[in-house]
Coordinates of C-alpha atoms in Angstrom, one line a residue:
M1 CA -8.7 85.0 -91.6
T2 CA -10.9 88.0 -92.5
V3 CA -12.4 90.9 -90.7
R4 CA -15.9 92.2 -91.5
L5 CA -17.3 95.7 -90.8
W6 CA -21.0 95.6 -90.2
D7 CA -23.7 98.3 -90.3
V8 CA -25.3 98.1 -86.8
E9 CA -28.8 99.1 -87.9
S10 CA -29.1 96.9 -91.0
G11 CA -26.9 93.9 -89.9
T12 CA -25.2 93.9 -93.3
Y13 CA -21.5 94.1 -93.7
Q14 CA -19.9 97.1 -95.3
H15 CA -16.4 95.7 -96.0
T16 CA -14.6 92.4 -95.8
L17 CA -11.0 93.1 -94.8
T18 CA -8.8 90.5 -96.3
G19 CA -5.0 90.1 -96.0
H20 CA -4.4 88.0 -92.9
T21 CA -3.3 84.4 -93.6
N22 CA -4.3 82.9 -90.3
V23 CA -6.9 83.2 -87.5
V24 CA -7.8 86.7 -86.4
N25 CA -7.8 86.8 -82.6
C26 CA -8.8 90.4 -81.8
V27 CA -10.2 93.5 -83.4
T28 CA -10.6 97.0 -81.9
Y29 CA -11.6 100.4 -83.0
S30 CA -9.4 103.4 -82.6
P31 CA -10.7 106.1 -80.2
R32 CA -11.7 108.3 -83.1
G33 CA -13.6 105.4 -84.7
D34 CA -11.9 105.9 -88.1
Q35 CA -9.6 102.8 -87.9
V36 CA -9.7 99.2 -86.9
A37 CA -6.7 97.2 -85.7
S38 CA -6.7 93.4 -86.1
A39 CA -4.3 90.9 -84.5
S40 CA -3.7 87.5 -86.0
D41 CA -1.9 84.2 -85.7
D42 CA -0.1 85.1 -88.9
K43 CA 2.2 87.2 -86.6
T44 CA 1.0 90.6 -87.9
I45 CA -1.2 93.5 -86.8
R46 CA -3.1 95.3 -89.6
L47 CA -4.6 98.8 -89.4
W48 CA -7.7 99.4 -91.6
D49 CA -9.6 102.4 -92.9
I50 CA -13.2 101.8 -91.9
V51 CA -14.6 104.0 -94.7
T52 CA -12.7 102.5 -97.6
G53 CA -11.8 99.1 -96.2
D54 CA -8.1 99.7 -97.2
C55 CA -5.2 98.3 -95.2
L56 CA -3.3 101.3 -94.0
Q57 CA -0.4 99.6 -92.2
I58 CA 1.0 96.1 -91.5
L59 CA 2.8 96.0 -88.2
S60 CA 5.3 93.2 -88.1
D61 CA 8.6 92.3 -86.4
Y62 CA 11.0 89.7 -87.5
S63 CA 10.8 88.0 -84.0
L64 CA 7.0 88.5 -83.7
A65 CA 4.9 85.4 -82.8
E66 CA 1.1 84.9 -82.9
V67 CA -0.6 88.1 -81.8
S68 CA -3.4 87.5 -79.3
S69 CA -4.5 91.0 -78.4
V70 CA -4.1 94.7 -79.4
A71 CA -5.3 98.0 -77.9
Y72 CA -5.0 101.7 -79.0
S73 CA -3.8 104.4 -76.6
P74 CA -6.5 107.1 -76.0
E75 CA -4.7 109.5 -78.3
S76 CA -4.5 106.9 -81.1
G77 CA -0.8 107.5 -81.6
L78 CA 0.3 104.2 -80.1
L79 CA -0.7 100.6 -80.0
V80 CA 0.1 97.9 -77.5
S81 CA 0.0 94.3 -78.4
G82 CA 0.4 91.0 -76.6
G83 CA 1.6 87.7 -78.1
M84 CA 2.1 84.0 -77.7
D85 CA 5.9 84.6 -77.4
Q86 CA 5.4 86.1 -73.9
H87 CA 6.1 89.6 -75.1
V88 CA 4.3 92.9 -74.9
R89 CA 5.1 95.3 -77.7
L90 CA 4.6 99.1 -78.2
W91 CA 4.1 100.4 -81.7
N92 CA 4.2 103.9 -83.3
I93 CA 1.1 104.0 -85.6
D94 CA 2.5 106.7 -87.9
S95 CA 5.8 104.9 -88.6
G96 CA 4.5 101.4 -88.1
K97 CA 7.7 100.6 -86.1
C98 CA 7.9 98.7 -82.8
F99 CA 9.9 100.9 -80.4
G100 CA 9.5 98.9 -77.1
I101 CA 9.4 95.2 -76.1
H102 CA 8.6 93.9 -72.6
C103 CA 9.4 90.2 -71.9
I104 CA 6.8 88.7 -69.6
G105 CA 8.8 85.5 -69.3
G106 CA 6.1 83.5 -67.5
G107 CA 3.5 82.7 -70.1
K108 CA 1.5 83.8 -73.1
V109 CA 0.0 87.3 -73.1
L110 CA -3.7 86.9 -73.5
D111 CA -5.0 90.5 -73.2
V112 CA -3.7 94.1 -73.2
V113 CA -5.4 97.4 -72.4
F114 CA -4.7 101.1 -71.9
S115 CA -6.2 103.1 -69.1
P116 CA -8.9 105.6 -70.2
Q117 CA -6.5 108.5 -69.6
G118 CA -3.5 106.8 -71.1
H119 CA -1.4 107.0 -68.0
Q120 CA -1.0 103.2 -67.8
Y121 CA -1.2 100.0 -69.8
A122 CA -1.6 96.5 -68.5
S123 CA -1.2 92.9 -69.7
A124 CA -2.9 89.7 -68.7
S125 CA -0.9 86.5 -68.9
Y126 CA -1.1 82.7 -68.8
D127 CA 1.3 82.9 -65.8
R128 CA -1.7 84.0 -63.6
T129 CA -0.5 87.6 -63.3
V130 CA -1.3 91.1 -64.5
R131 CA 1.5 93.4 -65.2
V132 CA 1.1 97.2 -65.2
W133 CA 3.4 99.9 -66.8
D134 CA 3.4 103.7 -66.2
T135 CA 3.5 105.7 -69.5
K136 CA 5.1 108.9 -68.1
K137 CA 8.3 108.2 -70.1
I138 CA 6.7 106.5 -73.0
T139 CA 8.2 109.0 -75.5
T140 CA 11.8 108.6 -74.5
E141 CA 11.6 105.0 -73.3
F142 CA 8.6 102.7 -73.5
G143 CA 7.0 103.0 -70.1
I144 CA 8.2 102.3 -66.6
F145 CA 7.3 98.9 -65.0
K146 CA 5.0 99.7 -62.1
F147 CA 4.0 96.4 -60.4
I148 CA 2.7 92.8 -60.8
L149 CA -0.8 91.9 -59.6
S150 CA -0.7 88.3 -58.3
G151 CA -3.3 86.1 -56.7
H152 CA -5.3 84.4 -59.4
S153 CA -5.2 80.6 -59.3
S154 CA -5.4 80.2 -63.1
Y155 CA -4.6 82.1 -66.3
V156 CA -5.8 85.7 -66.6
C157 CA -7.8 86.1 -69.8
S158 CA -9.6 89.5 -69.7
L159 CA -8.8 93.0 -68.4
A160 CA -10.7 96.3 -68.0
Y161 CA -10.0 99.7 -66.4
S162 CA -12.8 101.6 -64.6
P163 CA -13.9 104.8 -66.4
K164 CA -11.8 107.0 -64.0
G165 CA -8.8 104.7 -64.4
D166 CA -8.5 104.1 -60.7
Q167 CA -9.4 100.4 -60.8
I168 CA -8.4 97.4 -62.8
A169 CA -10.7 94.3 -63.1
S170 CA -9.1 91.0 -64.2
G171 CA -11.1 88.0 -65.3
C172 CA -9.6 84.6 -64.7
G173 CA -9.8 81.0 -66.0
D174 CA -10.9 79.9 -62.5
G175 CA -14.2 81.8 -62.8
T176 CA -13.3 84.8 -60.6
V177 CA -13.0 88.5 -61.2
R178 CA -10.5 90.4 -59.1
L179 CA -10.5 94.2 -58.5
W180 CA -7.3 96.1 -58.0
D181 CA -6.2 99.6 -57.1
A182 CA -4.6 100.9 -60.2
E183 CA -2.2 103.2 -58.4
T184 CA -1.0 101.0 -55.5
G185 CA -1.7 97.5 -56.9
H186 CA -3.6 96.6 -53.8
H187 CA -6.1 93.8 -54.2
Y188 CA -9.3 94.6 -52.4
R189 CA -12.1 92.3 -53.7
T190 CA -12.7 89.0 -55.4
L191 CA -16.0 88.4 -57.2
T192 CA -17.1 84.8 -57.5
G193 CA -20.1 83.0 -59.0
H194 CA -19.0 81.9 -62.5
T195 CA -18.3 78.2 -63.1
S196 CA -15.9 78.7 -66.0
A197 CA -13.4 81.1 -67.5
V198 CA -14.4 84.8 -67.4
S199 CA -13.9 85.7 -71.1
S200 CA -15.1 89.4 -70.9
V201 CA -15.3 92.0 -68.2
V202 CA -16.5 95.6 -68.5
Y203 CA -17.4 98.6 -66.2
S204 CA -20.6 100.6 -66.6
P205 CA -20.1 104.2 -67.9
E206 CA -20.6 105.5 -64.3
G207 CA -18.2 103.0 -62.9
N208 CA -20.6 101.7 -60.2
L209 CA -21.3 98.4 -61.9
I210 CA -19.1 95.7 -63.3
V211 CA -20.4 93.1 -65.7
S212 CA -18.6 89.8 -66.5
G213 CA -19.4 87.3 -69.3
C214 CA -18.4 83.7 -68.9
R215 CA -18.0 80.7 -71.0
D216 CA -20.6 78.9 -68.9
G217 CA -23.2 81.1 -70.7
T218 CA -23.9 83.6 -67.9
V219 CA -23.6 87.3 -67.4
H220 CA -23.1 88.6 -63.9
S221 CA -23.8 92.3 -63.0
R222 CA -22.4 93.5 -59.7
E223 CA -22.7 96.8 -57.9
I224 CA -19.1 97.5 -56.8
S225 CA -19.8 100.7 -54.8
A226 CA -21.7 98.8 -52.1
R227 CA -20.1 96.9 -49.2
T228 CA -22.1 93.8 -50.1
F229 CA -22.4 93.0 -53.7
S230 CA -25.7 92.7 -55.3
S231 CA -25.6 90.7 -58.5
T232 CA -27.7 89.6 -61.4
S233 CA -26.9 86.7 -63.6
R234 CA -28.7 85.3 -66.6
D235 CA -28.3 82.2 -68.8
C236 CA -28.1 82.3 -72.5
V237 CA -28.6 79.4 -74.9
E238 CA -24.9 79.6 -76.0
S239 CA -21.7 81.2 -74.7
V240 CA -21.7 84.9 -74.1
L241 CA -19.2 86.4 -76.6
C242 CA -19.3 90.1 -75.8
I243 CA -21.1 92.5 -73.5
K244 CA -21.7 96.2 -74.1
Y245 CA -23.5 99.1 -72.4
S246 CA -26.0 101.4 -74.1
P247 CA -24.8 105.0 -74.3
E248 CA -27.0 106.0 -71.4
G249 CA -25.9 103.2 -69.2
G250 CA -29.4 102.2 -68.2
I251 CA -29.8 99.2 -70.5
I252 CA -27.3 96.4 -71.1
V253 CA -27.5 94.2 -74.1
S254 CA -25.6 91.0 -74.0
R255 CA -25.2 89.0 -77.2
G256 CA -24.6 85.4 -77.5
L257 CA -25.6 83.2 -80.4
D258 CA -29.2 82.7 -79.4
N259 CA -31.0 85.3 -81.6
T260 CA -32.9 86.8 -78.7
I261 CA -33.5 90.4 -77.5
Q262 CA -32.4 90.9 -73.9
V263 CA -34.2 93.8 -72.0
C264 CA -32.5 94.5 -68.7
D265 CA -33.2 97.2 -66.1
M266 CA -29.8 98.1 -64.7
E267 CA -31.2 100.2 -61.9
T268 CA -32.7 97.1 -60.3
R269 CA -30.1 94.8 -62.0
S270 CA -32.9 92.5 -63.2
L271 CA -33.7 90.9 -66.6
L272 CA -37.0 92.3 -67.6
H273 CA -37.6 90.2 -70.6
Q274 CA -35.8 87.7 -72.9
L275 CA -37.7 88.0 -76.2
C276 CA -37.3 84.7 -78.0
G277 CA -38.6 83.6 -81.3
H278 CA -36.4 84.9 -84.1
S279 CA -34.4 82.2 -85.8
D280 CA -31.5 84.5 -86.9
T281 CA -29.8 87.7 -85.8
V282 CA -32.1 90.6 -84.7
I283 CA -31.1 93.7 -86.6
S284 CA -33.5 96.4 -85.4
A285 CA -35.9 96.9 -82.5
V286 CA -38.0 100.0 -81.7
Y287 CA -40.5 100.9 -79.1
S288 CA -44.0 102.3 -79.8
S289 CA -44.6 105.9 -78.8
H290 CA -46.2 104.7 -75.5
G291 CA -43.5 102.1 -74.8
D292 CA -46.0 99.3 -74.3
Q293 CA -45.0 97.5 -77.5
M294 CA -41.8 96.7 -79.4
V295 CA -41.3 95.7 -83.0
S296 CA -38.2 93.8 -84.1
A297 CA -36.6 93.1 -87.5
S298 CA -34.4 90.1 -88.2
K299 CA -32.1 88.4 -90.7
D300 CA -34.7 85.6 -90.6
K301 CA -36.8 87.8 -92.9
T302 CA -39.6 88.4 -90.3
V303 CA -41.0 91.2 -88.2
R304 CA -42.2 90.4 -84.7
L305 CA -44.5 92.5 -82.5
W306 CA -44.0 92.2 -78.7
D307 CA -46.0 93.2 -75.6
M308 CA -43.5 94.8 -73.3
R309 CA -45.5 94.2 -70.2
S310 CA -45.6 90.5 -70.6
G311 CA -42.7 89.9 -73.0
E312 CA -45.0 87.9 -75.2
C313 CA -44.9 87.9 -79.0
H314 CA -48.3 89.2 -80.3
C315 CA -47.7 88.2 -83.9
V316 CA -45.1 87.2 -86.5
L317 CA -45.3 89.2 -89.7
S318 CA -43.9 87.3 -92.7
G319 CA -43.8 88.7 -96.2
H320 CA -40.2 89.8 -97.0
S321 CA -38.0 87.6 -99.0
G322 CA -34.8 89.2 -97.7
I323 CA -33.2 90.5 -94.6
V324 CA -35.4 93.1 -92.8
Y325 CA -33.3 96.2 -92.2
C326 CA -35.6 98.7 -90.5
V327 CA -39.0 99.0 -88.8
A328 CA -41.0 102.0 -87.8
F329 CA -44.3 102.6 -86.0
S330 CA -46.8 105.0 -87.5
P331 CA -47.6 108.1 -85.5
Q332 CA -51.0 106.7 -84.6
G333 CA -49.4 103.4 -83.5
D334 CA -51.8 101.2 -85.5
E335 CA -49.4 100.4 -88.3
I336 CA -45.8 99.6 -88.9
A337 CA -43.5 99.9 -92.0
S338 CA -40.6 97.5 -92.6
S339 CA -37.8 97.9 -95.2
S340 CA -35.8 95.0 -96.6
N341 CA -32.9 93.8 -98.7
D342 CA -35.6 92.5 -101.1
K343 CA -36.0 96.1 -102.3
T344 CA -39.5 96.6 -100.9
V345 CA -41.3 98.4 -98.0
L346 CA -44.2 96.6 -96.5
L347 CA -47.0 98.4 -94.5
W348 CA -48.6 96.2 -91.9
D349 CA -52.0 96.5 -90.2
L350 CA -51.4 95.7 -86.6
S351 CA -55.0 95.1 -85.6
R352 CA -55.3 92.2 -88.0
G353 CA -51.6 91.3 -88.4
Y354 CA -51.4 91.3 -92.2
C355 CA -49.6 93.2 -95.0
R356 CA -51.9 95.7 -96.5
Q357 CA -49.5 97.4 -99.0
R358 CA -46.3 96.3 -100.7
L359 CA -44.3 99.3 -102.0
S360 CA -42.0 98.3 -104.9
G361 CA -39.8 100.4 -107.1
H362 CA -36.3 100.6 -105.6
S363 CA -33.6 98.7 -107.6
K364 CA -31.5 97.9 -104.5
G365 CA -32.0 97.1 -100.8
V366 CA -34.0 99.6 -98.7
R367 CA -32.0 100.7 -95.8
C368 CA -34.4 103.0 -93.8
V369 CA -38.1 103.8 -93.7
V370 CA -39.7 106.7 -91.8
Y371 CA -43.3 108.0 -91.4
S372 CA -44.3 111.6 -92.0
P373 CA -45.7 113.4 -88.9
E374 CA -49.3 112.9 -89.9
G375 CA -48.6 109.3 -91.1
I376 CA -50.0 109.8 -94.6
Q377 CA -46.6 109.3 -96.2
V378 CA -43.5 107.2 -95.7
A379 CA -40.0 107.9 -97.1
S380 CA -37.7 105.0 -98.0
C381 CA -33.9 105.3 -98.3
S382 CA -32.1 102.9 -100.6
A383 CA -28.7 101.7 -101.8
D384 CA -29.8 102.7 -105.2
N385 CA -29.0 106.3 -104.1
T386 CA -32.6 107.5 -104.1
V387 CA -35.3 108.4 -101.6
R388 CA -38.9 107.5 -102.6
L389 CA -42.0 109.1 -101.1
W390 CA -45.1 106.8 -100.8
D391 CA -48.8 107.5 -100.1
T392 CA -49.6 105.2 -97.2
G393 CA -53.3 105.1 -98.2
T394 CA -52.9 104.0 -101.9
G395 CA -49.3 102.7 -101.9
A396 CA -48.5 104.9 -104.8
C397 CA -45.0 106.4 -105.2
S398 CA -45.6 110.1 -105.4
R399 CA -42.0 111.3 -105.7
I400 CA -38.5 110.0 -106.4
L401 CA -35.8 112.2 -104.9
S402 CA -32.6 111.8 -106.9
G403 CA -29.3 113.5 -106.4
H404 CA -27.2 111.5 -103.9
T405 CA -24.2 109.7 -105.5
D406 CA -24.0 106.9 -102.9
T407 CA -26.3 104.9 -100.5
V408 CA -28.9 106.9 -98.7
L409 CA -28.6 105.8 -95.0
N410 CA -31.1 107.9 -93.1
A411 CA -33.9 110.4 -93.4
A412 CA -36.1 112.6 -91.3
Y413 CA -39.2 114.7 -91.8
S414 CA -39.4 118.3 -90.6
P415 CA -41.9 118.7 -87.7
Q416 CA -44.5 120.2 -90.1
G417 CA -43.9 117.5 -92.7
H418 CA -43.3 119.9 -95.5
Q419 CA -39.6 119.0 -95.8
L420 CA -37.4 115.9 -95.7
A421 CA -33.7 115.7 -94.9
S422 CA -31.6 112.7 -96.2
A423 CA -28.2 111.5 -95.1
S424 CA -25.9 109.7 -97.4
A425 CA -22.7 107.8 -97.7
D426 CA -21.7 110.5 -100.3
K427 CA -20.8 112.7 -97.3
T428 CA -23.7 115.1 -97.8
V429 CA -27.1 116.0 -96.4
R430 CA -29.9 117.1 -98.8
T431 CA -33.1 118.9 -97.9
W432 CA -36.1 118.4 -100.1
D433 CA -39.5 120.0 -100.7
V434 CA -41.9 117.1 -100.1
E435 CA -44.7 118.5 -102.2
A436 CA -42.6 119.5 -105.2
G437 CA -39.9 116.8 -104.9
E438 CA -37.2 119.4 -105.4
C439 CA -33.9 119.6 -103.7
L440 CA -33.7 122.8 -101.6
N441 CA -30.1 122.6 -100.3
V442 CA -27.1 120.3 -100.5
L443 CA -25.4 120.5 -97.1
Q444 CA -21.6 119.9 -97.6
G445 CA -18.9 119.9 -95.1
H446 CA -18.6 116.4 -93.6
D447 CA -15.5 114.3 -94.5
G448 CA -17.2 110.9 -94.0
K449 CA -20.4 109.0 -94.4
V450 CA -23.4 110.9 -92.9
T451 CA -25.2 108.4 -90.7
R452 CA -28.0 110.4 -89.0
V453 CA -30.0 113.5 -89.7
R454 CA -32.6 115.1 -87.4
Y455 CA -34.7 118.3 -87.5
S456 CA -34.9 120.5 -84.5
D457 CA -38.4 120.6 -82.8
V458 CA -39.0 124.1 -84.3
G459 CA -37.8 122.9 -87.7
D460 CA -35.3 125.8 -88.3
M461 CA -32.2 123.7 -87.9
V462 CA -30.9 120.2 -89.0
A463 CA -28.3 118.2 -87.1
S464 CA -26.2 115.6 -88.8
S465 CA -23.7 113.1 -87.5
S466 CA -20.9 111.5 -89.5
L467 CA -18.2 108.9 -89.5
D468 CA -15.8 111.9 -89.6
G469 CA -16.4 112.2 -85.9
T470 CA -18.4 115.5 -86.0
V471 CA -21.9 116.7 -85.6
R472 CA -22.9 119.7 -87.7
L473 CA -25.8 122.1 -87.2
W474 CA -27.3 123.6 -90.4
S475 CA -29.7 126.4 -91.2
V476 CA -32.7 125.0 -92.9
A477 CA -33.5 128.2 -94.7
S478 CA -30.0 129.0 -96.1
G479 CA -28.2 125.7 -95.9
Q480 CA -25.3 127.3 -94.1
S481 CA -23.3 125.5 -91.4
L482 CA -24.1 127.2 -88.1
A483 CA -21.8 125.2 -85.8
V484 CA -19.5 122.2 -85.9
V485 CA -18.9 120.0 -82.8
E486 CA -15.6 118.1 -83.0
P487 CA -13.8 115.9 -82.5
F488 CA -15.7 113.2 -80.8
Q489 CA -13.3 110.5 -79.6
S490 CA -15.6 107.7 -80.6
Y491 CA -18.2 106.8 -83.3
I492 CA -21.4 108.7 -82.8
F493 CA -24.3 106.3 -82.5
D494 CA -27.2 108.8 -82.6
V495 CA -28.2 112.4 -82.5
T496 CA -31.6 113.7 -81.5
W497 CA -33.3 116.9 -80.3
S498 CA -35.1 117.6 -77.1
A499 CA -37.2 120.7 -76.4
T500 CA -37.7 121.7 -72.7
P501 CA -39.1 124.8 -70.9
E502 CA -35.4 125.8 -70.4
G503 CA -34.5 125.7 -74.1
N504 CA -33.6 123.4 -77.0
Y505 CA -31.0 120.7 -76.5
L506 CA -29.1 118.4 -78.8
V507 CA -28.2 115.0 -77.4
T508 CA -25.4 112.9 -78.9
G509 CA -24.6 109.3 -77.9
C510 CA -21.2 107.7 -78.6
R511 CA -19.7 104.3 -78.8
D512 CA -17.5 105.0 -75.8
G513 CA -20.5 105.3 -73.6
S514 CA -20.4 109.1 -73.3
L515 CA -23.6 111.2 -73.5
H516 CA -23.1 114.8 -74.6
I517 CA -25.9 117.4 -74.1
W518 CA -25.7 120.7 -76.0
Q519 CA -28.0 123.6 -75.4
T520 CA -28.5 125.4 -78.7
I521 CA -29.7 129.1 -79.0
R522 CA -30.5 130.3 -82.5
E523 CA -30.1 134.0 -83.2
G524 CA -30.4 134.7 -86.9
E525 CA -27.5 133.0 -88.8
Q526 CA -25.7 132.4 -85.5
C527 CA -26.0 129.5 -83.2
H528 CA -24.9 129.8 -79.6
V529 CA -23.9 126.4 -78.2
R530 CA -23.6 125.6 -74.5
L531 CA -22.0 122.3 -73.6
R532 CA -23.4 120.1 -70.8
W533 CA -23.1 116.4 -70.2
G534 CA -24.4 113.7 -68.0
F535 CA -21.3 111.5 -68.5
M536 CA -18.3 111.8 -70.7
H537 CA -14.7 110.6 -70.7
R538 CA -12.2 113.4 -70.1
S539 CA -11.1 113.6 -73.7
P540 CA -10.5 116.7 -75.8
F541 CA -13.2 118.4 -77.8
T542 CA -13.4 121.6 -79.8
L543 CA -16.1 123.9 -81.1
A544 CA -16.0 125.7 -84.4
N545 CA -18.2 128.5 -85.8
A546 CA -20.0 128.7 -82.4
T547 CA -20.3 131.5 -79.9
I548 CA -19.6 130.4 -76.4
Q549 CA -21.5 132.3 -73.7
D550 CA -20.7 130.4 -70.5
A551 CA -19.3 127.1 -69.3
H552 CA -19.2 125.2 -66.1
G553 CA -17.4 122.2 -64.7
L554 CA -14.5 122.2 -67.2
N555 CA -11.2 120.4 -66.8
D556 CA -8.0 122.4 -67.6
L557 CA -7.7 120.9 -71.1
N558 CA -11.2 121.9 -72.0
K559 CA -10.7 125.4 -70.6
R560 CA -7.7 125.8 -72.9
L561 CA -9.6 124.6 -75.9
F562 CA -12.4 127.1 -75.2
K563 CA -9.9 129.9 -75.0
Q564 CA -8.2 128.8 -78.3
H565 CA -11.6 129.4 -80.0
G566 CA -12.0 132.9 -78.7
A567 CA -13.8 132.4 -75.4
E568 CA -13.1 135.0 -72.7
G569 CA -13.9 134.9 -69.0
T570 CA -16.9 137.0 -67.9
P571 CA -18.9 137.2 -64.7
A572 CA -21.2 134.6 -66.3
S573 CA -18.3 132.2 -67.0
P574 CA -15.6 132.7 -64.4
E575 CA -14.0 129.3 -65.2
L576 CA -12.6 130.7 -68.4
K577 CA -10.6 133.5 -66.7

């Protein structure tokens, strides 16, 4: 009867959302990532603020039955819900009112979904069918019924649109997945192989693979662009509950209840390793700089070191008395640091597999730990609102960096190691002089928790990402905001820099599977930003405080957005004319 919001890195929950009085059947994030909608057997839908945990709206109708599923429209202005009363309802989020009801008539509605572009929405039903509506007249009516997709021999329990919105995949209780043309309703393929109900189905970000999770404990990956399907399946100890792609689409992580790490090569569609050994949920896992080793942190209070060639566990490092939040390799690769809810950081000698230093001093859990470029110092970030700097040789705390007013979530050293940047739930980034322990600048402008901070390779800029859906670029010298990239249509998982012979690039990865690549050109107190991407959904974006020099491959909406921010067509950028 509750919903919990969890920190992905640490595995700890941020909020417990209470209010429902019966089983919660479905939860989903809004496209912007600032809200969560939950559907319950208590006959209500609740909308929650993920930052505060407050209930923003309770959507209810006097005739509403148990709600099985809910989905946001891409623009976040509408919700569609399906219920046990055989009805599909459309809701206006701002008013909280139901303005459209479709009666299915043949069975309970088990799943609902919007197409990525928002042109359609579809429902899956116990009556063995999928129904599709066109949203062209959704403002004046509530969508035009398009067609019924028939052919399944049992109830339809899961739905997914392809990234382009041209296909629909439906998972069935008979163990099959059917692929349909979203425009014509034509059925052109049936995927078999599962022995039980297909509880989850998802497309890869590129749309060339489809992955299905089944109650028989298997995941099948199929290449749908080929005439003959190639597939990969794997068995888990327990049922597969959910499947997700990584932002780059190359690795798929499937999570059951077996406390393992699954390492899959999606190019060859093969399971490389199933790393087994932890007795509770794995929170964090990082590669060594050479990629030949991996270290993992778990709720079972242990750290494990893995050989990535064989998949074997080298050693189990025990010493923490609480959940291990974070692990990091030293630059030399001979040592790792781990941070824990037990308020300590442990430094481990990998050659002998023992803890050589226990760093104590924080008054609350330590959320993040990071090595300096030379490895002579580590910085630890804590829920006690401080950052501590430690000498890795002696284990002594050399500095306590105070100033943040909420949990410090992330930190990064400058390339030279003279400065440190810290990101906090207080919505600010602070830069510090490592030697003096003094705060150099407080970078203000974000409207939500700052989750990541990274220095550019040269060290003249800092990039920060936030729950407000933006990435900001800052001048290290002046602390001024050089550019704001907004709004991302999904939660930003990570931000990092990459220096190439062609220039400096900022790479951002989002929850929706999109990967944005930004070329950044620094000229004094100006930052010229050139947008490029390997894959992204066709969703709106804007640029603020940035000079646009050229752009290629834009859709009409993005061209208009560029023009709204002062871009003009030139011989170098003919698409803006």
